[in-house]
Amino acid sequence: MKIKEADFECNLCKNDKLDGGFHGATYAQTIGKTEDFVGSELVEYSITVTREPWARQESRGHREVLRSRGKAVAQIGKTSLRDELVILPGAAMSASDVLRALRKYIEEVERSGMYVGRYKDAIIVEKIDGSLEAV
């Protein structure tokens, strides 16, 4: 039996795949901003795009805009990511692929900032100096 690429590979672009969600298992690489230890654990993951307005309120962008305007900011949920970074490499990614992707991401954040959410209809980008910009 001849195996075709379509039998086991998904050739959709990342954004098209994300709309349908990502589900699977991988070794998650984790580190907190104050930790020197990087952990690795086999995890099942399910990432789903949401358009729910309540979800925006948990994003960093929404929280930081409220804070900058002197408004109350709700506590981050106990099971939510707070100051941890989780990297979920795809099954086809090698260690060098992960490094290459992280370097591209670092360059993009240094150059343009990091998309951190929405506040009302504005897209919020945080620059590395901590400033917020609505785009």
mmCIF file of N, CA and C in Angstrom:
data_model
loop_
_atom_site.group_PDB
_atom_site.id
_atom_site.type_symbol
_atom_site.label_atom_id
_atom_site.label_comp_id
_atom_site.label_asym_id
_atom_site.label_seq_id
_atom_site.Cartn_x
_atom_site.Cartn_y
_atom_site.Cartn_z
ATOM 1 N N MET A 1 0.846 -1.184 0.000
ATOM 2 C CA MET A 1 0.000 0.000 0.000
ATOM 3 C C MET A 1 0.886 1.239 0.000
ATOM 4 N N LYS A 2 0.634 2.122 -0.936
ATOM 5 C CA LYS A 2 1.415 3.360 -1.029
ATOM 6 C C LYS A 2 0.778 4.417 -0.134
ATOM 7 N N ILE A 3 1.586 5.061 0.717
ATOM 8 C CA ILE A 3 1.100 6.101 1.619
ATOM 9 C C ILE A 3 1.264 7.443 0.934
ATOM 10 N N LYS A 4 0.203 8.223 0.899
ATOM 11 C CA LYS A 4 0.242 9.559 0.309
ATOM 12 C C LYS A 4 0.413 10.589 1.409
ATOM 13 N N GLU A 5 1.040 11.705 1.064
ATOM 14 C CA GLU A 5 1.244 12.771 2.045
ATOM 15 C C GLU A 5 -0.081 13.193 2.665
ATOM 16 N N ALA A 6 -1.134 13.251 1.872
ATOM 17 C CA ALA A 6 -2.445 13.688 2.365
ATOM 18 C C ALA A 6 -3.009 12.732 3.412
ATOM 19 N N ASP A 7 -2.495 11.501 3.464
ATOM 20 C CA ASP A 7 -2.998 10.535 4.441
ATOM 21 C C ASP A 7 -2.602 10.882 5.865
ATOM 22 N N PHE A 8 -1.536 11.666 6.039
ATOM 23 C CA PHE A 8 -1.095 11.941 7.403
ATOM 24 C C PHE A 8 -0.629 13.366 7.638
ATOM 25 N N GLU A 9 -0.625 14.195 6.639
ATOM 26 C CA GLU A 9 -0.169 15.565 6.810
ATOM 27 C C GLU A 9 -1.304 16.544 6.544
ATOM 28 N N CYS A 10 -1.305 17.631 7.263
ATOM 29 C CA CYS A 10 -2.261 18.708 7.034
ATOM 30 C C CYS A 10 -1.494 19.861 6.399
ATOM 31 N N ASN A 11 -1.922 20.274 5.224
ATOM 32 C CA ASN A 11 -1.197 21.317 4.505
ATOM 33 C C ASN A 11 -1.868 22.675 4.593
ATOM 34 N N LEU A 12 -2.810 22.828 5.516
ATOM 35 C CA LEU A 12 -3.446 24.128 5.699
ATOM 36 C C LEU A 12 -2.442 25.114 6.286
ATOM 37 N N CYS A 13 -2.629 26.414 5.994
ATOM 38 C CA CYS A 13 -1.763 27.404 6.636
ATOM 39 C C CYS A 13 -2.108 27.471 8.128
ATOM 40 N N LYS A 14 -1.201 28.020 8.920
ATOM 41 C CA LYS A 14 -1.386 28.049 10.376
ATOM 42 C C LYS A 14 -2.693 28.718 10.788
ATOM 43 N N ASN A 15 -3.049 29.844 10.162
ATOM 44 C CA ASN A 15 -4.285 30.532 10.555
ATOM 45 C C ASN A 15 -5.521 29.704 10.255
ATOM 46 N N ASP A 16 -5.532 28.986 9.127
ATOM 47 C CA ASP A 16 -6.674 28.126 8.820
ATOM 48 C C ASP A 16 -6.760 26.976 9.807
ATOM 49 N N LYS A 17 -5.626 26.424 10.188
ATOM 50 C CA LYS A 17 -5.616 25.346 11.178
ATOM 51 C C LYS A 17 -6.077 25.865 12.532
ATOM 52 N N LEU A 18 -5.640 27.073 12.892
ATOM 53 C CA LEU A 18 -5.994 27.624 14.192
ATOM 54 C C LEU A 18 -7.496 27.838 14.315
ATOM 55 N N ASP A 19 -8.145 28.282 13.237
ATOM 56 C CA ASP A 19 -9.600 28.467 13.292
ATOM 57 C C ASP A 19 -10.314 27.177 13.667
ATOM 58 N N GLY A 20 -9.793 26.055 13.227
ATOM 59 C CA GLY A 20 -10.379 24.766 13.594
ATOM 60 C C GLY A 20 -9.864 24.258 14.930
ATOM 61 N N GLY A 21 -8.823 24.877 15.448
ATOM 62 C CA GLY A 21 -8.233 24.482 16.724
ATOM 63 C C GLY A 21 -7.088 23.512 16.546
ATOM 64 N N PHE A 22 -6.262 23.439 17.555
ATOM 65 C CA PHE A 22 -5.165 22.484 17.601
ATOM 66 C C PHE A 22 -5.440 21.518 18.741
ATOM 67 N N HIS A 23 -5.265 20.254 18.474
ATOM 68 C CA HIS A 23 -5.496 19.229 19.488
ATOM 69 C C HIS A 23 -4.444 18.147 19.296
ATOM 70 N N GLY A 24 -3.918 17.630 20.370
ATOM 71 C CA GLY A 24 -2.937 16.562 20.245
ATOM 72 C C GLY A 24 -2.165 16.357 21.526
ATOM 73 N N ALA A 25 -0.983 15.785 21.361
ATOM 74 C CA ALA A 25 -0.094 15.549 22.495
ATOM 75 C C ALA A 25 1.317 15.937 22.078
ATOM 76 N N THR A 26 2.056 16.490 23.014
ATOM 77 C CA THR A 26 3.443 16.873 22.759
ATOM 78 C C THR A 26 4.153 17.036 24.093
ATOM 79 N N TYR A 27 5.451 17.189 24.049
ATOM 80 C CA TYR A 27 6.189 17.537 25.254
ATOM 81 C C TYR A 27 6.200 19.052 25.362
ATOM 82 N N ALA A 28 5.517 19.578 26.356
ATOM 83 C CA ALA A 28 5.458 21.018 26.591
ATOM 84 C C ALA A 28 6.732 21.432 27.305
ATOM 85 N N GLN A 29 7.323 22.517 26.825
ATOM 86 C CA GLN A 29 8.498 23.100 27.460
ATOM 87 C C GLN A 29 8.004 24.308 28.248
ATOM 88 N N THR A 30 8.290 24.368 29.532
ATOM 89 C CA THR A 30 7.749 25.439 30.367
ATOM 90 C C THR A 30 8.851 26.139 31.147
ATOM 91 N N ILE A 31 8.659 27.452 31.311
ATOM 92 C CA ILE A 31 9.564 28.242 32.145
ATOM 93 C C ILE A 31 8.785 29.453 32.638
ATOM 94 N N GLY A 32 9.057 29.859 33.864
ATOM 95 C CA GLY A 32 8.457 31.070 34.406
ATOM 96 C C GLY A 32 9.443 32.215 34.272
ATOM 97 N N LYS A 33 8.947 33.449 34.342
ATOM 98 C CA LYS A 33 9.843 34.591 34.140
ATOM 99 C C LYS A 33 10.872 34.739 35.254
ATOM 100 N N THR A 34 10.625 34.141 36.415
ATOM 101 C CA THR A 34 11.580 34.258 37.523
ATOM 102 C C THR A 34 12.322 32.949 37.786
ATOM 103 N N GLU A 35 12.138 31.953 36.925
ATOM 104 C CA GLU A 35 12.750 30.650 37.162
ATOM 105 C C GLU A 35 13.960 30.438 36.271
ATOM 106 N N ASP A 36 14.905 29.685 36.777
ATOM 107 C CA ASP A 36 16.043 29.280 35.972
ATOM 108 C C ASP A 36 15.825 27.881 35.394
ATOM 109 N N PHE A 37 14.830 27.177 35.903
ATOM 110 C CA PHE A 37 14.574 25.804 35.513
ATOM 111 C C PHE A 37 13.570 25.753 34.367
ATOM 112 N N VAL A 38 13.911 24.993 33.336
ATOM 113 C CA VAL A 38 12.980 24.736 32.242
ATOM 114 C C VAL A 38 12.456 23.323 32.422
ATOM 115 N N GLY A 39 11.133 23.193 32.464
ATOM 116 C CA GLY A 39 10.522 21.881 32.631
ATOM 117 C C GLY A 39 10.049 21.330 31.302
ATOM 118 N N SER A 40 9.860 20.027 31.274
ATOM 119 C CA SER A 40 9.339 19.365 30.089
ATOM 120 C C SER A 40 8.427 18.244 30.557
ATOM 121 N N GLU A 41 7.217 18.229 30.022
ATOM 122 C CA GLU A 41 6.238 17.233 30.450
ATOM 123 C C GLU A 41 5.352 16.872 29.274
ATOM 124 N N LEU A 42 5.048 15.595 29.109
ATOM 125 C CA LEU A 42 4.122 15.155 28.070
ATOM 126 C C LEU A 42 2.732 15.643 28.434
ATOM 127 N N VAL A 43 2.095 16.364 27.519
ATOM 128 C CA VAL A 43 0.767 16.921 27.781
ATOM 129 C C VAL A 43 -0.160 16.656 26.606
ATOM 130 N N GLU A 44 -1.441 16.584 26.922
ATOM 131 C CA GLU A 44 -2.473 16.650 25.892
ATOM 132 C C GLU A 44 -2.878 18.107 25.823
ATOM 133 N N TYR A 45 -3.093 18.627 24.634
ATOM 134 C CA TYR A 45 -3.484 20.025 24.524
ATOM 135 C C TYR A 45 -4.688 20.170 23.605
ATOM 136 N N SER A 46 -5.414 21.217 23.870
ATOM 137 C CA SER A 46 -6.546 21.591 23.040
ATOM 138 C C SER A 46 -6.603 23.114 23.028
ATOM 139 N N ILE A 47 -6.352 23.697 21.872
ATOM 140 C CA ILE A 47 -6.367 25.150 21.727
ATOM 141 C C ILE A 47 -7.474 25.488 20.746
ATOM 142 N N THR A 48 -8.393 26.313 21.192
ATOM 143 C CA THR A 48 -9.541 26.669 20.382
ATOM 144 C C THR A 48 -9.651 28.182 20.291
ATOM 145 N N VAL A 49 -9.848 28.693 19.097
ATOM 146 C CA VAL A 49 -10.069 30.128 18.917
ATOM 147 C C VAL A 49 -11.442 30.465 19.495
ATOM 148 N N THR A 50 -11.508 31.545 20.241
ATOM 149 C CA THR A 50 -12.784 31.977 20.793
ATOM 150 C C THR A 50 -13.064 33.410 20.379
ATOM 151 N N ARG A 51 -14.295 33.678 20.151
ATOM 152 C CA ARG A 51 -14.733 35.041 19.831
ATOM 153 C C ARG A 51 -15.573 35.598 20.981
ATOM 154 N N GLU A 52 -15.571 34.892 22.098
ATOM 155 C CA GLU A 52 -16.380 35.283 23.256
ATOM 156 C C GLU A 52 -15.841 36.565 23.875
ATOM 157 N N PRO A 53 -16.698 37.576 24.072
ATOM 158 C CA PRO A 53 -16.250 38.848 24.654
ATOM 159 C C PRO A 53 -15.641 38.694 26.045
ATOM 160 N N TRP A 54 -16.157 37.785 26.861
ATOM 161 C CA TRP A 54 -15.635 37.634 28.221
ATOM 162 C C TRP A 54 -14.170 37.192 28.201
ATOM 163 N N ALA A 55 -13.766 36.436 27.193
ATOM 164 C CA ALA A 55 -12.392 35.932 27.135
ATOM 165 C C ALA A 55 -11.394 37.063 26.940
ATOM 166 N N ARG A 56 -11.795 38.099 26.231
ATOM 167 C CA ARG A 56 -10.909 39.243 26.015
ATOM 168 C C ARG A 56 -10.514 39.897 27.333
ATOM 169 N N GLN A 57 -11.408 39.853 28.292
ATOM 170 C CA GLN A 57 -11.159 40.521 29.569
ATOM 171 C C GLN A 57 -10.021 39.863 30.336
ATOM 172 N N GLU A 58 -9.683 38.630 30.008
ATOM 173 C CA GLU A 58 -8.581 37.948 30.679
ATOM 174 C C GLU A 58 -7.239 38.228 30.007
ATOM 175 N N SER A 59 -7.255 38.841 28.835
ATOM 176 C CA SER A 59 -6.013 39.058 28.100
ATOM 177 C C SER A 59 -5.184 40.170 28.749
ATOM 178 N N ARG A 60 -3.894 40.114 28.511
ATOM 179 C CA ARG A 60 -2.988 41.128 29.051
ATOM 180 C C ARG A 60 -3.338 42.514 28.528
ATOM 181 N N GLY A 61 -3.658 42.617 27.253
ATOM 182 C CA GLY A 61 -3.989 43.916 26.665
ATOM 183 C C GLY A 61 -5.153 44.589 27.372
ATOM 184 N N HIS A 62 -6.231 43.865 27.571
ATOM 185 C CA HIS A 62 -7.415 44.415 28.234
ATOM 186 C C HIS A 62 -7.072 44.822 29.674
ATOM 187 N N ARG A 63 -6.370 43.942 30.367
ATOM 188 C CA ARG A 63 -6.024 44.194 31.765
ATOM 189 C C ARG A 63 -5.121 45.429 31.896
ATOM 190 N N GLU A 64 -4.133 45.559 30.994
ATOM 191 C CA GLU A 64 -3.196 46.679 31.087
ATOM 192 C C GLU A 64 -3.854 48.007 30.726
ATOM 193 N N VAL A 65 -4.778 48.003 29.781
ATOM 194 C CA VAL A 65 -5.501 49.241 29.462
ATOM 195 C C VAL A 65 -6.328 49.669 30.670
ATOM 196 N N LEU A 66 -7.028 48.729 31.303
ATOM 197 C CA LEU A 66 -7.801 49.064 32.508
ATOM 198 C C LEU A 66 -6.885 49.635 33.590
ATOM 199 N N ARG A 67 -5.765 48.951 33.820
ATOM 200 C CA ARG A 67 -4.818 49.383 34.864
ATOM 201 C C ARG A 67 -4.288 50.788 34.559
ATOM 202 N N SER A 68 -3.963 51.073 33.292
ATOM 203 C CA SER A 68 -3.430 52.394 32.934
ATOM 204 C C SER A 68 -4.465 53.493 33.116
ATOM 205 N N ARG A 69 -5.738 53.132 33.111
ATOM 206 C CA ARG A 69 -6.811 54.116 33.306
ATOM 207 C C ARG A 69 -7.288 54.163 34.754
ATOM 208 N N GLY A 70 -6.550 53.460 35.637
ATOM 209 C CA GLY A 70 -6.868 53.490 37.054
ATOM 210 C C GLY A 70 -8.084 52.670 37.434
ATOM 211 N N LYS A 71 -8.500 51.774 36.572
ATOM 212 C CA LYS A 71 -9.679 50.944 36.844
ATOM 213 C C LYS A 71 -9.263 49.641 37.506
ATOM 214 N N ALA A 72 -10.209 49.006 38.183
ATOM 215 C CA ALA A 72 -9.960 47.739 38.863
ATOM 216 C C ALA A 72 -9.696 46.633 37.842
ATOM 217 N N VAL A 73 -8.764 45.763 38.174
ATOM 218 C CA VAL A 73 -8.421 44.633 37.317
ATOM 219 C C VAL A 73 -8.659 43.358 38.119
ATOM 220 N N ALA A 74 -9.442 42.438 37.555
ATOM 221 C CA ALA A 74 -9.735 41.176 38.240
ATOM 222 C C ALA A 74 -8.474 40.341 38.396
ATOM 223 N N GLN A 75 -8.458 39.509 39.423
ATOM 224 C CA GLN A 75 -7.326 38.614 39.630
ATOM 225 C C GLN A 75 -7.260 37.596 38.506
ATOM 226 N N ILE A 76 -6.061 37.145 38.199
ATOM 227 C CA ILE A 76 -5.876 36.095 37.200
ATOM 228 C C ILE A 76 -6.323 34.780 37.836
ATOM 229 N N GLY A 77 -7.084 33.992 37.091
ATOM 230 C CA GLY A 77 -7.612 32.720 37.601
ATOM 231 C C GLY A 77 -6.517 31.777 38.063
ATOM 232 N N LYS A 78 -6.849 30.937 39.031
ATOM 233 C CA LYS A 78 -5.861 30.014 39.599
ATOM 234 C C LYS A 78 -5.321 29.030 38.577
ATOM 235 N N THR A 79 -6.122 28.647 37.579
ATOM 236 C CA THR A 79 -5.659 27.678 36.586
ATOM 237 C C THR A 79 -5.184 28.344 35.298
ATOM 238 N N SER A 80 -5.154 29.667 35.281
ATOM 239 C CA SER A 80 -4.700 30.393 34.089
ATOM 240 C C SER A 80 -3.189 30.561 34.109
ATOM 241 N N LEU A 81 -2.600 30.718 32.927
ATOM 242 C CA LEU A 81 -1.183 31.063 32.856
ATOM 243 C C LEU A 81 -1.025 32.479 33.389
ATOM 244 N N ARG A 82 -0.043 32.671 34.239
ATOM 245 C CA ARG A 82 0.190 33.988 34.829
ATOM 246 C C ARG A 82 1.502 34.569 34.307
ATOM 247 N N ASP A 83 2.608 34.053 34.783
ATOM 248 C CA ASP A 83 3.911 34.508 34.309
ATOM 249 C C ASP A 83 4.756 33.326 33.846
ATOM 250 N N GLU A 84 4.063 32.376 33.234
ATOM 251 C CA GLU A 84 4.730 31.206 32.675
ATOM 252 C C GLU A 84 4.668 31.275 31.155
ATOM 253 N N LEU A 85 5.672 30.725 30.546
ATOM 254 C CA LEU A 85 5.703 30.580 29.101
ATOM 255 C C LEU A 85 5.643 29.085 28.804
ATOM 256 N N VAL A 86 4.730 28.706 27.926
ATOM 257 C CA VAL A 86 4.599 27.308 27.527
ATOM 258 C C VAL A 86 4.844 27.226 26.026
ATOM 259 N N ILE A 87 5.760 26.378 25.644
ATOM 260 C CA ILE A 87 6.072 26.173 24.232
ATOM 261 C C ILE A 87 5.588 24.780 23.864
ATOM 262 N N LEU A 88 4.762 24.712 22.820
ATOM 263 C CA LEU A 88 4.217 23.435 22.366
ATOM 264 C C LEU A 88 4.747 23.136 20.966
ATOM 265 N N PRO A 89 5.895 22.478 20.868
ATOM 266 C CA PRO A 89 6.437 22.188 19.540
ATOM 267 C C PRO A 89 5.602 21.132 18.828
ATOM 268 N N GLY A 90 5.365 21.374 17.536
ATOM 269 C CA GLY A 90 4.662 20.381 16.729
ATOM 270 C C GLY A 90 5.493 19.122 16.578
ATOM 271 N N ALA A 91 4.829 18.024 16.278
ATOM 272 C CA ALA A 91 5.493 16.719 16.198
ATOM 273 C C ALA A 91 6.572 16.664 15.121
ATOM 274 N N ALA A 92 6.501 17.540 14.128
ATOM 275 C CA ALA A 92 7.500 17.531 13.058
ATOM 276 C C ALA A 92 8.648 18.502 13.320
ATOM 277 N N MET A 93 8.647 19.196 14.474
ATOM 278 C CA MET A 93 9.681 20.198 14.760
ATOM 279 C C MET A 93 10.871 19.582 15.477
ATOM 280 N N SER A 94 12.053 19.849 14.933
ATOM 281 C CA SER A 94 13.291 19.428 15.591
ATOM 282 C C SER A 94 13.706 20.517 16.577
ATOM 283 N N ALA A 95 14.733 20.232 17.359
ATOM 284 C CA ALA A 95 15.245 21.239 18.300
ATOM 285 C C ALA A 95 15.715 22.482 17.541
ATOM 286 N N SER A 96 16.364 22.308 16.391
ATOM 287 C CA SER A 96 16.815 23.471 15.619
ATOM 288 C C SER A 96 15.627 24.230 15.026
ATOM 289 N N ASP A 97 14.556 23.535 14.660
ATOM 290 C CA ASP A 97 13.345 24.212 14.185
ATOM 291 C C ASP A 97 12.752 25.092 15.277
ATOM 292 N N VAL A 98 12.722 24.579 16.499
ATOM 293 C CA VAL A 98 12.187 25.346 17.622
ATOM 294 C C VAL A 98 13.038 26.600 17.843
ATOM 295 N N LEU A 99 14.350 26.454 17.852
ATOM 296 C CA LEU A 99 15.231 27.617 18.031
ATOM 297 C C LEU A 99 15.038 28.643 16.921
ATOM 298 N N ARG A 100 14.933 28.187 15.692
ATOM 299 C CA ARG A 100 14.726 29.093 14.566
ATOM 300 C C ARG A 100 13.400 29.849 14.723
ATOM 301 N N ALA A 101 12.335 29.154 15.098
ATOM 302 C CA ALA A 101 11.029 29.789 15.295
ATOM 303 C C ALA A 101 11.070 30.782 16.452
ATOM 304 N N LEU A 102 11.720 30.412 17.554
ATOM 305 C CA LEU A 102 11.819 31.324 18.694
ATOM 306 C C LEU A 102 12.625 32.565 18.352
ATOM 307 N N ARG A 103 13.708 32.401 17.601
ATOM 308 C CA ARG A 103 14.509 33.562 17.186
ATOM 309 C C ARG A 103 13.697 34.507 16.298
ATOM 310 N N LYS A 104 12.905 33.942 15.368
ATOM 311 C CA LYS A 104 12.039 34.774 14.522
ATOM 312 C C LYS A 104 11.025 35.528 15.390
ATOM 313 N N TYR A 105 10.472 34.836 16.369
ATOM 314 C CA TYR A 105 9.491 35.474 17.248
ATOM 315 C C TYR A 105 10.147 36.591 18.068
ATOM 316 N N ILE A 106 11.319 36.337 18.607
ATOM 317 C CA ILE A 106 12.040 37.353 19.385
ATOM 318 C C ILE A 106 12.315 38.578 18.515
ATOM 319 N N GLU A 107 12.778 38.373 17.298
ATOM 320 C CA GLU A 107 13.030 39.498 16.385
ATOM 321 C C GLU A 107 11.748 40.295 16.132
ATOM 322 N N GLU A 108 10.641 39.609 15.928
ATOM 323 C CA GLU A 108 9.364 40.279 15.669
ATOM 324 C C GLU A 108 8.907 41.085 16.885
ATOM 325 N N VAL A 109 9.034 40.519 18.082
ATOM 326 C CA VAL A 109 8.640 41.234 19.300
ATOM 327 C C VAL A 109 9.542 42.442 19.511
ATOM 328 N N GLU A 110 10.844 42.298 19.280
ATOM 329 C CA GLU A 110 11.754 43.435 19.424
ATOM 330 C C GLU A 110 11.424 44.541 18.423
ATOM 331 N N ARG A 111 11.079 44.165 17.198
ATOM 332 C CA ARG A 111 10.807 45.141 16.149
ATOM 333 C C ARG A 111 9.414 45.769 16.280
ATOM 334 N N SER A 112 8.388 44.943 16.459
ATOM 335 C CA SER A 112 7.013 45.430 16.369
ATOM 336 C C SER A 112 6.221 45.356 17.663
ATOM 337 N N GLY A 113 6.743 44.665 18.659
ATOM 338 C CA GLY A 113 5.993 44.464 19.898
ATOM 339 C C GLY A 113 5.236 43.150 19.853
ATOM 340 N N MET A 114 4.474 42.902 20.904
ATOM 341 C CA MET A 114 3.742 41.649 21.051
ATOM 342 C C MET A 114 2.251 41.940 21.124
ATOM 343 N N TYR A 115 1.488 41.275 20.298
ATOM 344 C CA TYR A 115 0.036 41.385 20.345
ATOM 345 C C TYR A 115 -0.426 40.802 21.683
ATOM 346 N N VAL A 116 -1.137 41.595 22.477
ATOM 347 C CA VAL A 116 -1.532 41.127 23.810
ATOM 348 C C VAL A 116 -3.040 41.134 24.030
ATOM 349 N N GLY A 117 -3.804 41.479 23.010
ATOM 350 C CA GLY A 117 -5.251 41.397 23.156
ATOM 351 C C GLY A 117 -5.976 42.566 22.533
ATOM 352 N N ARG A 118 -7.206 42.747 22.999
ATOM 353 C CA ARG A 118 -8.064 43.825 22.508
ATOM 354 C C ARG A 118 -8.668 44.558 23.690
ATOM 355 N N TYR A 119 -8.953 45.820 23.452
ATOM 356 C CA TYR A 119 -9.747 46.600 24.391
ATOM 357 C C TYR A 119 -10.799 47.291 23.540
ATOM 358 N N LYS A 120 -12.049 46.937 23.785
ATOM 359 C CA LYS A 120 -13.157 47.370 22.935
ATOM 360 C C LYS A 120 -12.826 46.940 21.514
ATOM 361 N N ASP A 121 -12.689 47.863 20.556
ATOM 362 C CA ASP A 121 -12.386 47.464 19.176
ATOM 363 C C ASP A 121 -10.919 47.634 18.810
ATOM 364 N N ALA A 122 -10.097 48.109 19.740
ATOM 365 C CA ALA A 122 -8.687 48.358 19.442
ATOM 366 C C ALA A 122 -7.852 47.100 19.691
ATOM 367 N N ILE A 123 -6.922 46.850 18.773
ATOM 368 C CA ILE A 123 -5.941 45.776 18.957
ATOM 369 C C ILE A 123 -4.787 46.372 19.747
ATOM 370 N N ILE A 124 -4.393 45.701 20.827
ATOM 371 C CA ILE A 124 -3.350 46.224 21.719
ATOM 372 C C ILE A 124 -2.038 45.477 21.489
ATOM 373 N N VAL A 125 -0.984 46.256 21.249
ATOM 374 C CA VAL A 125 0.370 45.734 21.086
ATOM 375 C C VAL A 125 1.211 46.309 22.210
ATOM 376 N N GLU A 126 1.979 45.447 22.879
ATOM 377 C CA GLU A 126 2.878 45.901 23.937
ATOM 378 C C GLU A 126 4.300 45.893 23.406
ATOM 379 N N LYS A 127 4.977 47.026 23.519
ATOM 380 C CA LYS A 127 6.377 47.154 23.104
ATOM 381 C C LYS A 127 7.266 46.622 24.223
ATOM 382 N N ILE A 128 8.527 46.356 23.918
ATOM 383 C CA ILE A 128 9.400 45.781 24.937
ATOM 384 C C ILE A 128 9.724 46.754 26.055
ATOM 385 N N ASP A 129 9.485 48.052 25.843
ATOM 386 C CA ASP A 129 9.676 49.020 26.931
ATOM 387 C C ASP A 129 8.456 49.071 27.860
ATOM 388 N N GLY A 130 7.440 48.254 27.577
ATOM 389 C CA GLY A 130 6.249 48.202 28.419
ATOM 390 C C GLY A 130 5.114 49.100 27.952
ATOM 391 N N SER A 131 5.378 49.951 26.959
ATOM 392 C CA SER A 131 4.326 50.837 26.474
ATOM 393 C C SER A 131 3.302 50.055 25.659
ATOM 394 N N LEU A 132 2.058 50.557 25.689
ATOM 395 C CA LEU A 132 0.969 49.936 24.943
ATOM 396 C C LEU A 132 0.625 50.802 23.751
ATOM 397 N N GLU A 133 0.273 50.141 22.670
ATOM 398 C CA GLU A 133 -0.103 50.867 21.458
ATOM 399 C C GLU A 133 -1.361 50.221 20.894
ATOM 400 N N ALA A 134 -2.354 51.046 20.579
ATOM 401 C CA ALA A 134 -3.566 50.554 19.927
ATOM 402 C C ALA A 134 -3.346 50.634 18.417
ATOM 403 N N VAL A 135 -3.556 49.528 17.745
ATOM 404 C CA VAL A 135 -3.368 49.510 16.286
ATOM 405 C C VAL A 135 -4.660 49.118 15.592
#
